[in-house]
mmCIF file of C-alpha atoms in Angstrom:
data_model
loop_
_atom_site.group_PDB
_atom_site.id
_atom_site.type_symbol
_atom_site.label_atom_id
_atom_site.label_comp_id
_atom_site.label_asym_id
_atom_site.label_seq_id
_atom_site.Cartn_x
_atom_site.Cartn_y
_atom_site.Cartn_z
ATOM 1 C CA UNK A 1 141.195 33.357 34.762
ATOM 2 C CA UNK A 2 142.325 35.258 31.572
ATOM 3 C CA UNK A 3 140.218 37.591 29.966
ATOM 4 C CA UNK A 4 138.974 35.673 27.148
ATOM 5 C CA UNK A 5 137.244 33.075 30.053
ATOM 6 C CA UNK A 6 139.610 30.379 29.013
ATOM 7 C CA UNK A 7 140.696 29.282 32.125
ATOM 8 C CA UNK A 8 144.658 29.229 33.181
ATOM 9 C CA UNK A 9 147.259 26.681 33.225
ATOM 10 C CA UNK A 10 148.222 26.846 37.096
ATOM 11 C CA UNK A 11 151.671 25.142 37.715
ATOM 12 C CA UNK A 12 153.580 25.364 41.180
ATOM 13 C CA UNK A 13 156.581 26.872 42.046
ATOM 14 C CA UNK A 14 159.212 26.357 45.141
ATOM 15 C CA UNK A 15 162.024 27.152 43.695
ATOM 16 C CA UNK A 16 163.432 23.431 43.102
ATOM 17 C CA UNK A 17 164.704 22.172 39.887
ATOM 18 C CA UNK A 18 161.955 20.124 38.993
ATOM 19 C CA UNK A 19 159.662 22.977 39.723
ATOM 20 C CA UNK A 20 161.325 24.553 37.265
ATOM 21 C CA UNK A 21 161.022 22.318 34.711
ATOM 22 C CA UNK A 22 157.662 22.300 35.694
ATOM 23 C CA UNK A 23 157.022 25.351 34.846
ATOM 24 C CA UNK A 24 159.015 25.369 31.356
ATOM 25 C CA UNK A 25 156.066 22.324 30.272
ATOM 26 C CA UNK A 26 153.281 24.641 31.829
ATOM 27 C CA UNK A 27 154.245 27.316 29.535
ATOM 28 C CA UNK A 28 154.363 25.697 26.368
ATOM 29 C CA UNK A 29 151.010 23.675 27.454
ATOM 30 C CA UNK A 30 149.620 26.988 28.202
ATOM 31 C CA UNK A 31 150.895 28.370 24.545
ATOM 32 C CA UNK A 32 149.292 25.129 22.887
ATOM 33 C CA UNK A 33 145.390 26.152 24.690
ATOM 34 C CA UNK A 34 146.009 29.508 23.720
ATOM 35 C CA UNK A 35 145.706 29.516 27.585
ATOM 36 C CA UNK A 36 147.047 32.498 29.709
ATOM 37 C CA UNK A 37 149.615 30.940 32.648
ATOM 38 C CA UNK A 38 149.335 31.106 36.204
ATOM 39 C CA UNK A 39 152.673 30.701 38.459
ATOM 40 C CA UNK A 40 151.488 29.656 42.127
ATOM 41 C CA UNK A 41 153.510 29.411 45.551
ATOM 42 C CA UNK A 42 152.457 28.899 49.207
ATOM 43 C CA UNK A 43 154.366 29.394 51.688
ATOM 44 C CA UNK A 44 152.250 29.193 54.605
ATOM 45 C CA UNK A 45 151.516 26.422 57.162
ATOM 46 C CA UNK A 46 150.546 22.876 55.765
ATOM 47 C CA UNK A 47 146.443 23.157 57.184
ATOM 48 C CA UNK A 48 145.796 19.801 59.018
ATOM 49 C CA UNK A 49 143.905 17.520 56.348
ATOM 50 C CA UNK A 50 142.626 20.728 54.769
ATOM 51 C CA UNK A 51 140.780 21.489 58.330
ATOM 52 C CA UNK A 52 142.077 23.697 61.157
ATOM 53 C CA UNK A 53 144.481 26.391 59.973
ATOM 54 C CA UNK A 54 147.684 26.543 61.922
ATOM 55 C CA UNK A 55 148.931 30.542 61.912
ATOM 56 C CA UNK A 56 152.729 31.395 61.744
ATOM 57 C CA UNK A 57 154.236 33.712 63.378
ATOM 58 C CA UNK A 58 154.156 37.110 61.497
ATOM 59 C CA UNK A 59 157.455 37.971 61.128
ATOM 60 C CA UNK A 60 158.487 34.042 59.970
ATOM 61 C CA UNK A 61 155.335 34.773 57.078
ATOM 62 C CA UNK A 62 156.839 38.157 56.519
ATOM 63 C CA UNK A 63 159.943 36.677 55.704
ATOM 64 C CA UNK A 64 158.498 34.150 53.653
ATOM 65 C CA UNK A 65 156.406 36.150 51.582
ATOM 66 C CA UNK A 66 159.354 37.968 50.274
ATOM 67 C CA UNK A 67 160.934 34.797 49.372
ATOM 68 C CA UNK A 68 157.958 34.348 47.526
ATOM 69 C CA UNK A 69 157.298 37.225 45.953
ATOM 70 C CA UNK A 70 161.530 37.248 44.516
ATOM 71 C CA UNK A 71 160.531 33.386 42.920
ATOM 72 C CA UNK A 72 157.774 34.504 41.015
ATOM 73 C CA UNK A 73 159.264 37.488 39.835
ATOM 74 C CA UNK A 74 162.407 35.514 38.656
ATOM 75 C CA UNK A 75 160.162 32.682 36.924
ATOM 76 C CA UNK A 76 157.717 34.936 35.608
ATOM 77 C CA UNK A 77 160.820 36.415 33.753
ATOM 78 C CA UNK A 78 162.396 32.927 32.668
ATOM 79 C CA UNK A 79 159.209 32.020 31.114
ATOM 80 C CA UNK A 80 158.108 34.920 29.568
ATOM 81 C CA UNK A 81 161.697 34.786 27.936
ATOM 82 C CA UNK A 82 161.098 31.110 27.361
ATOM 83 C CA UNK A 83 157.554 31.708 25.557
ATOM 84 C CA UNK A 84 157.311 35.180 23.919
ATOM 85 C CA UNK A 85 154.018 36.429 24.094
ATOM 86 C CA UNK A 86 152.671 34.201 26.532
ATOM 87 C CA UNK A 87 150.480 35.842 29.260
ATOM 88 C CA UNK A 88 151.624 35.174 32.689
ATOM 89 C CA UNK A 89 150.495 36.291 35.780
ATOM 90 C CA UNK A 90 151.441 35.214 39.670
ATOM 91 C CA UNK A 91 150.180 34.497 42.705
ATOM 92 C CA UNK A 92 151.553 33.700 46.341
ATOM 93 C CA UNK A 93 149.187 32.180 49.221
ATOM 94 C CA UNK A 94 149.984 32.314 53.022
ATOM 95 C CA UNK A 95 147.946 29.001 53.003
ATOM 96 C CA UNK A 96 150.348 25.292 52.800
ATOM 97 C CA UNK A 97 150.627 23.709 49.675
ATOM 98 C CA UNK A 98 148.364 21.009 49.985
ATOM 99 C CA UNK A 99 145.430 23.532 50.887
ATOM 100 C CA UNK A 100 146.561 25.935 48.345
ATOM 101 C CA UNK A 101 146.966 23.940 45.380
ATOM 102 C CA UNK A 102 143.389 22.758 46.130
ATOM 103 C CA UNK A 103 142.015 25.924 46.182
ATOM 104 C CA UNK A 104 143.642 27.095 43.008
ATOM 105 C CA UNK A 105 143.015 24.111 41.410
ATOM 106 C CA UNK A 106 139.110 25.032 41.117
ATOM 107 C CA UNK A 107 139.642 27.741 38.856
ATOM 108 C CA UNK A 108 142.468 26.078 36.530
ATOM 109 C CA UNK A 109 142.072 24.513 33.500
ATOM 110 C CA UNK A 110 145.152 22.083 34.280
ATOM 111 C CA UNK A 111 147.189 21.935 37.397
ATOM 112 C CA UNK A 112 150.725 21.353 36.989
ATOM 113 C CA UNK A 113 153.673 20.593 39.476
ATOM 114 C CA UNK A 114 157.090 19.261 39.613
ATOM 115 C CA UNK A 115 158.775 15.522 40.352
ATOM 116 C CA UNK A 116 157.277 14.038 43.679
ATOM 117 C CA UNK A 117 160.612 14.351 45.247
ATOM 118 C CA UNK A 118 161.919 15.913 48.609
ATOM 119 C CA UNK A 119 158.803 18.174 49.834
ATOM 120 C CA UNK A 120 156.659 18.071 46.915
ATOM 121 C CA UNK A 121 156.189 14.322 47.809
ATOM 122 C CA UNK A 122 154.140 14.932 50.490
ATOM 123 C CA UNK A 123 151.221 16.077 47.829
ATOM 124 C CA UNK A 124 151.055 12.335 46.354
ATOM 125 C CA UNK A 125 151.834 10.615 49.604
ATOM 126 C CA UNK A 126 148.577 8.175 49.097
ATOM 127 C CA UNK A 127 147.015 9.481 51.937
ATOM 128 C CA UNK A 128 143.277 10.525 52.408
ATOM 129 C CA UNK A 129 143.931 13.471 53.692
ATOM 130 C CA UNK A 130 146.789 14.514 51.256
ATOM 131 C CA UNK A 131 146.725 13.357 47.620
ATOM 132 C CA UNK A 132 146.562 16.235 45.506
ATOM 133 C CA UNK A 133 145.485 14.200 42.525
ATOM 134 C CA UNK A 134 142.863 12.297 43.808
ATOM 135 C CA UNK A 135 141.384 15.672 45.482
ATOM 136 C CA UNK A 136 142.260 18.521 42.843
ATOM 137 C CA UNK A 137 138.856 19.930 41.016
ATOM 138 C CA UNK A 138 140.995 19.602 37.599
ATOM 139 C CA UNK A 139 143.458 16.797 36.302
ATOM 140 C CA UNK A 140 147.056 17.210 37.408
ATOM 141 C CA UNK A 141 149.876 16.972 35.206
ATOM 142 C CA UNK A 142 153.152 15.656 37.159
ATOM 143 C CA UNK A 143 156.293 16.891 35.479
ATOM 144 C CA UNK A 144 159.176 14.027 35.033
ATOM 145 C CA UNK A 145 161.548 12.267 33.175
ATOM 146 C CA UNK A 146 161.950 12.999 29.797
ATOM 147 C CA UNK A 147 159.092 14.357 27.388
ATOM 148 C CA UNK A 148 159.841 12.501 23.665
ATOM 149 C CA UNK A 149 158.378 15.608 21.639
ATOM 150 C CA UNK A 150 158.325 13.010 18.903
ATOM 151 C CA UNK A 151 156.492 9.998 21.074
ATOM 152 C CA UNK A 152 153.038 9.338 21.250
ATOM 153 C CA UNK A 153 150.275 10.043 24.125
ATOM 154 C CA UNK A 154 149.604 7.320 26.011
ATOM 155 C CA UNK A 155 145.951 6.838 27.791
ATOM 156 C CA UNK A 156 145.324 3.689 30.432
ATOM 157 C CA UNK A 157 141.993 2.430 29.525
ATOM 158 C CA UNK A 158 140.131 -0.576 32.312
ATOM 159 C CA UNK A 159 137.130 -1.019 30.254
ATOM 160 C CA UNK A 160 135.111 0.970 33.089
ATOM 161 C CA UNK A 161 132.617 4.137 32.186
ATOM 162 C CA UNK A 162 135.012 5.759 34.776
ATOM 163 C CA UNK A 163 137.947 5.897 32.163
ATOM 164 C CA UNK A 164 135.781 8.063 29.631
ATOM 165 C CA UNK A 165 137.605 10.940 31.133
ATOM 166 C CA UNK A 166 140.834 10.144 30.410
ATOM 167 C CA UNK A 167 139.896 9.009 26.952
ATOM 168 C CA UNK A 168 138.809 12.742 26.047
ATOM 169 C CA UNK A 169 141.823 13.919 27.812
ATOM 170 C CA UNK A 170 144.393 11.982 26.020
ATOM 171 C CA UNK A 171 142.896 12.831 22.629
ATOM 172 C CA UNK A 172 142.543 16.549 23.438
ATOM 173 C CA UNK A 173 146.310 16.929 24.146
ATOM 174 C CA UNK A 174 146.917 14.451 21.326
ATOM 175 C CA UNK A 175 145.310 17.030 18.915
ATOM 176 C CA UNK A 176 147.176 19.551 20.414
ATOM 177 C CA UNK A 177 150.171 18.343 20.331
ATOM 178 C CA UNK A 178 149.765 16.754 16.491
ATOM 179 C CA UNK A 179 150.414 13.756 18.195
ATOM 180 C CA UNK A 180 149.353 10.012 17.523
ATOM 181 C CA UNK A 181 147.672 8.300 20.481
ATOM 182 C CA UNK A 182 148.294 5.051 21.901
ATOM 183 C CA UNK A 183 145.156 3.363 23.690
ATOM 184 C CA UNK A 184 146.384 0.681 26.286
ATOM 185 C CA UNK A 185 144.192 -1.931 27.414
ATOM 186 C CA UNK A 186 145.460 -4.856 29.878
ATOM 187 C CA UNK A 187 144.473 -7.236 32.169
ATOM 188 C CA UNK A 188 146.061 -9.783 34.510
ATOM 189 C CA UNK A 189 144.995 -13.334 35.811
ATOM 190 C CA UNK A 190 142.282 -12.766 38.061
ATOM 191 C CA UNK A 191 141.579 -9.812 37.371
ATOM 192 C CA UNK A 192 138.807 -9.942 34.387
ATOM 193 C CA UNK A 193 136.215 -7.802 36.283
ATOM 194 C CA UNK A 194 136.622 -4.818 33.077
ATOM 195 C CA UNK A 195 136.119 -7.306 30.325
ATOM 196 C CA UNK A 196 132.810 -8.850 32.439
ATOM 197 C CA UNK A 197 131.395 -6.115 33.707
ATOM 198 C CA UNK A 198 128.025 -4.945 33.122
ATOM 199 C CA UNK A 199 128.603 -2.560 31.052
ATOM 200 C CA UNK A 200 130.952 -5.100 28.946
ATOM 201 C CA UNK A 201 129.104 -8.332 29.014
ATOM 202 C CA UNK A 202 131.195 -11.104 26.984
ATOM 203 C CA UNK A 203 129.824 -12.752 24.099
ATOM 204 C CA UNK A 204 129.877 -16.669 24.405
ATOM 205 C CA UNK A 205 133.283 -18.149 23.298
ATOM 206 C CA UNK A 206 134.939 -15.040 23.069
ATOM 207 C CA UNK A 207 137.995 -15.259 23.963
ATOM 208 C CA UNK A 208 139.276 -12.619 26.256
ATOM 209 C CA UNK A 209 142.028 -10.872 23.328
ATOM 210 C CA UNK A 210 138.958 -10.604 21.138
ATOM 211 C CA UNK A 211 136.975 -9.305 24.453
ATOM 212 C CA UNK A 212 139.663 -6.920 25.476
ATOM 213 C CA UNK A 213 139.712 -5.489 21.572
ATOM 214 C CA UNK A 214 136.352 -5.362 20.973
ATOM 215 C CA UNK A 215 135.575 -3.359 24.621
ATOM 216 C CA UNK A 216 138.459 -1.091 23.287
ATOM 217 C CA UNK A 217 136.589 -0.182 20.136
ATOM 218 C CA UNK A 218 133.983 0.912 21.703
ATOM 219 C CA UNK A 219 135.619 3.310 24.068
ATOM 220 C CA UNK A 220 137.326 4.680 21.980
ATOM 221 C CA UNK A 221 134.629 5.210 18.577
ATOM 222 C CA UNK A 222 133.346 8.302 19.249
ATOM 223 C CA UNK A 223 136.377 10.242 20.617
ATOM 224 C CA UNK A 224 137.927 8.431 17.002
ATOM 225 C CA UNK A 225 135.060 10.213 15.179
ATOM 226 C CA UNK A 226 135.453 13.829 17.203
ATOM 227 C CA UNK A 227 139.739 13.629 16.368
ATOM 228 C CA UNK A 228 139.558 12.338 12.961
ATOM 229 C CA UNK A 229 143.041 13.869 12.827
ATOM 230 C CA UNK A 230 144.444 11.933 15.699
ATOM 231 C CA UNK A 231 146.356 8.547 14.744
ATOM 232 C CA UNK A 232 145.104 5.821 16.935
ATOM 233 C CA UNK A 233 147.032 2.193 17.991
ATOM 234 C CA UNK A 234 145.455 -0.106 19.812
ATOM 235 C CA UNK A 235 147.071 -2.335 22.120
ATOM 236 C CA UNK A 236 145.157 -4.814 24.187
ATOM 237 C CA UNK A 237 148.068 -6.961 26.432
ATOM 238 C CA UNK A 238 147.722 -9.443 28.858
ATOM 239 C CA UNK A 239 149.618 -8.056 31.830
ATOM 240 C CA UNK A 240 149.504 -5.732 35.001
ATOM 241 C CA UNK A 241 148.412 -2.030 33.787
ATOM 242 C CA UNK A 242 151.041 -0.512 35.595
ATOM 243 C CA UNK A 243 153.922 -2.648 34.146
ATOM 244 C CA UNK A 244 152.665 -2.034 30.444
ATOM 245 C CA UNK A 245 152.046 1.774 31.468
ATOM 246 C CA UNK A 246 155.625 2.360 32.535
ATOM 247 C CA UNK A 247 157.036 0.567 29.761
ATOM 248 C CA UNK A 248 154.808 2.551 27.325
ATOM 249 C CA UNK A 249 155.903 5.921 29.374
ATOM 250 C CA UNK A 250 158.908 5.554 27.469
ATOM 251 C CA UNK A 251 159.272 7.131 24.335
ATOM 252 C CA UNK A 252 156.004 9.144 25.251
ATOM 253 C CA UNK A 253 154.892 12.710 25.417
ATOM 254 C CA UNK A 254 152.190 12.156 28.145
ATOM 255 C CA UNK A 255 150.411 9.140 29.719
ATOM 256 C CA UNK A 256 146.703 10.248 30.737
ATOM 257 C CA UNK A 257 145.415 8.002 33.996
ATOM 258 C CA UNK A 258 142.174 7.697 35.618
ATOM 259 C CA UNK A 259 143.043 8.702 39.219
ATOM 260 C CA UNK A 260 141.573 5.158 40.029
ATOM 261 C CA UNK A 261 140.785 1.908 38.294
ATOM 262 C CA UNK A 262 138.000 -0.997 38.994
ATOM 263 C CA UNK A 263 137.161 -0.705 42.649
ATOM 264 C CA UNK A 264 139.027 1.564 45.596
ATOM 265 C CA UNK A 265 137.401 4.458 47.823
ATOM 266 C CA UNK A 266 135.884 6.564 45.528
ATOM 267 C CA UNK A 267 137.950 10.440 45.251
ATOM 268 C CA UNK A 268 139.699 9.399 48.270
ATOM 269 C CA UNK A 269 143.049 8.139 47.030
ATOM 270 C CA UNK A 270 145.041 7.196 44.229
ATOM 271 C CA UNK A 271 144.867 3.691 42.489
ATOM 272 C CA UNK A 272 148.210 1.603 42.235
ATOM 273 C CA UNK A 273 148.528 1.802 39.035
ATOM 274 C CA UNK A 274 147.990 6.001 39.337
ATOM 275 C CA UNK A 275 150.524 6.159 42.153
ATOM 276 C CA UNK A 276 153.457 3.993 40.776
ATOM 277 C CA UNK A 277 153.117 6.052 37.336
ATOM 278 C CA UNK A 278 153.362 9.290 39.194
ATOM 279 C CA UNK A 279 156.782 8.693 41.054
ATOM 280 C CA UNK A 280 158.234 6.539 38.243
ATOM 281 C CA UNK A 281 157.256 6.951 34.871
ATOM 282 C CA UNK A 282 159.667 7.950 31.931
ATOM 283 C CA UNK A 283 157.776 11.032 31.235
ATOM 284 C CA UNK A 284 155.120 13.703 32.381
ATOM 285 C CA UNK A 285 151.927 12.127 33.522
ATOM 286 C CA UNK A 286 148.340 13.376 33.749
ATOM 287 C CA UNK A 287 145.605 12.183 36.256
ATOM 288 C CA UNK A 288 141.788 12.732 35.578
ATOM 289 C CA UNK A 289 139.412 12.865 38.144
ATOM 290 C CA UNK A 290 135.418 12.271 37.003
ATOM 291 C CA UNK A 291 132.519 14.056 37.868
ATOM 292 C CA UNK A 292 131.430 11.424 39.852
ATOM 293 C CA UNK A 293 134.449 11.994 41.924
ATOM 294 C CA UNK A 294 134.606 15.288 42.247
#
C-alpha cells in the first residue's frame, strides 16, 4: 500500500506481450488515482484449488526467482520511463498465480492482468476453483483489444441491486477519465425476470421499453447526481446482454460488468455474459464483485 493509504494498482507480469500491455494501462490507471503501482509475478507451483501447496524443488524455484526478479526490474524501468513520476514498487511470490493473485488482490485497489491467452487463460477458465474474477477481493481489469481514448465507458446494467457496483465503478473511471458514460440495459425473450423483479415491479400496461427505461433511471439517479460532470446515454435494447456488450466494446475505453447477472452460484463463477466479454471484447474490461459476494 503506498504511503498516503491509497491503496495500489496491482497488475501481473509474465513476461508476455499482453502482460506488457497490461502493465502500460496499469500505469496510467495508477497515474489517474494518484495511486502508487504495484508490478506482481509468481512463479511458484499452481496450489490445488487454492488448498494444498505443492513445493518445487529448490534449485527449479531458485532458478525461477531470478527470472523473476530480471522481469520486474526490466518493467519497473519501462514504466517508470513510460509514466514519469509514477511510484512503482515490485513484488515476486513463490506461490502459483492463481493463489497469488488472490492474495494480492486483498490489498489492491484494482487488479489488473493481461489477454486470457496461452497460460494466463487458466485464471478465467470458468471453473470454481479457478476464476480469478469471480474470487479476487477487488474488481479485475482484463487488458485487450484496443482502448478508444476518445470512446465512452460502457457499464452492463440487469436491473438487479447486484449491479449497483458496477454502476459506481463505471462512473468513477468515467470521471477519471473525463469520459461520457454509456448505461446499457437489455433483455431477451424470456428472459424478463430484471424488469419484474421485486425490486422492479411493472406498472400495469407498461410496456416493457418504457419498463426497461424507467428501471434504468432509477439506477442510475443518484450516481447522476454524485458525477454531475459525467455525460450519461441511455440505451435500453431488446437483445442478449452479451451481444449488445460486445458490440458496444467497440469504440470504448472500458466496459464495467457485474461478475454475474440474474441467477448463477453466488461468487463461485463467472456469468456468460462476464466470461464471453473477458476473452472477446474490443477493449479492456472490468469485473465487479459485491459485498455480498465477497
Amino acid at each position: 500500500m503506498s504511503a498516503t493509504g491509497n491503496p495500489p494498482v496491482v497488475v501481473a507480469v509474465d513476461g508476455s506481450e499482453t502482460a506488457a500491455a497490461a502493465a502500460l494501462w496499469a500505469a496510467g490507471e495508477a497515474a489517474r488515482r494518484h495511486a502508487s503501482l504495484l508490478v506482481f509475478t509468481a512463479y511458484g507451483y499452481e496450489d490445488a484449488g487454492f488448498g494444498g501447496k505443492m513445493y518445487p524443488p529448490s534449485d527449479w524455484l531458485v532458478i525461477k526467482e531470478a527470472e523473476a526478479g530480471e522481469l520486474l526490474r526490466e518493467t519497473r524501468a519501462t514504466l517508470e520511463a513510460a509514466v514519469p513520476g509514477l511510484d512503482v514498487s515490485t513484488q515476486a511470490s513463490d506461490r502459483g498465480p492463481a493463489p497469488g493473485l488472490l492474495e494480492v488482490s486483498a490489498r489492491a485497489r484494482i487488479l489488473v492482468t493481461g489477454e486470457p491467452v496461452g497460460a494466463i487463460a487458466g485464471l478465467f477458465s470458468g471453473s470454481p476453483d479457478v476464476d480469478l474474477a469471480a474470487k479476487a477481493h477487488c474488481p479485475v481489469v482484463v487488458v485487450r483489444g484496443n482502448e478508444s481514448v476518445d470512446g465512452p465507458v460502457v457499464v452492463g446494467v440487469d436491473g438487479s441491486p447486484l449491479s449497483e457496483a458496477a454502476i459506481a465503478w463505471a462512473f468513477e473511471e468515467a470521471s477519471l477519465r473525463n469520459a461520457p458514460l454509456v448505461a446499457l440495459y437489455t433483455w431477451h425473450d424470456g428472459d424478463t425476470a430484471g424488469l419484474f423483479s421485486d425490486g422492479n415491479i411493472a406498472f400495469q400496461g407498461e410496456g416493457l421499453q418504457d419498463s426497461g427505461r424507467r428501471l434504468l433511471a432509477q439506477r442510475l439517479a443518484g450516481w447522476q447526481e454524485k458525477y454531475p460532470d459525467v455525460p450519461v446515454e441511455r440505451r435500453v435494447e431488446h437483445d442478449k446482454p452479451r451481444s449488445r456488450l460486445l458490440s458496444a466494446s467497440h469504440g470504448a475505453q472500458l466496459v464495467v460488468v457485474g461478475s454475474r447477472g440474474r441467477g448463477g452460484f453466488t461468487g463461485l463463477v463467472l456469468g456468460s455474459t462476464s466470461q464471453a466479454l473477458l476473452h472477446h471484447a474490443a477493449c479492456p474490461v472490468m469485473v465487479v464483485r459485491t459485498e455480498e459476494e465477497k
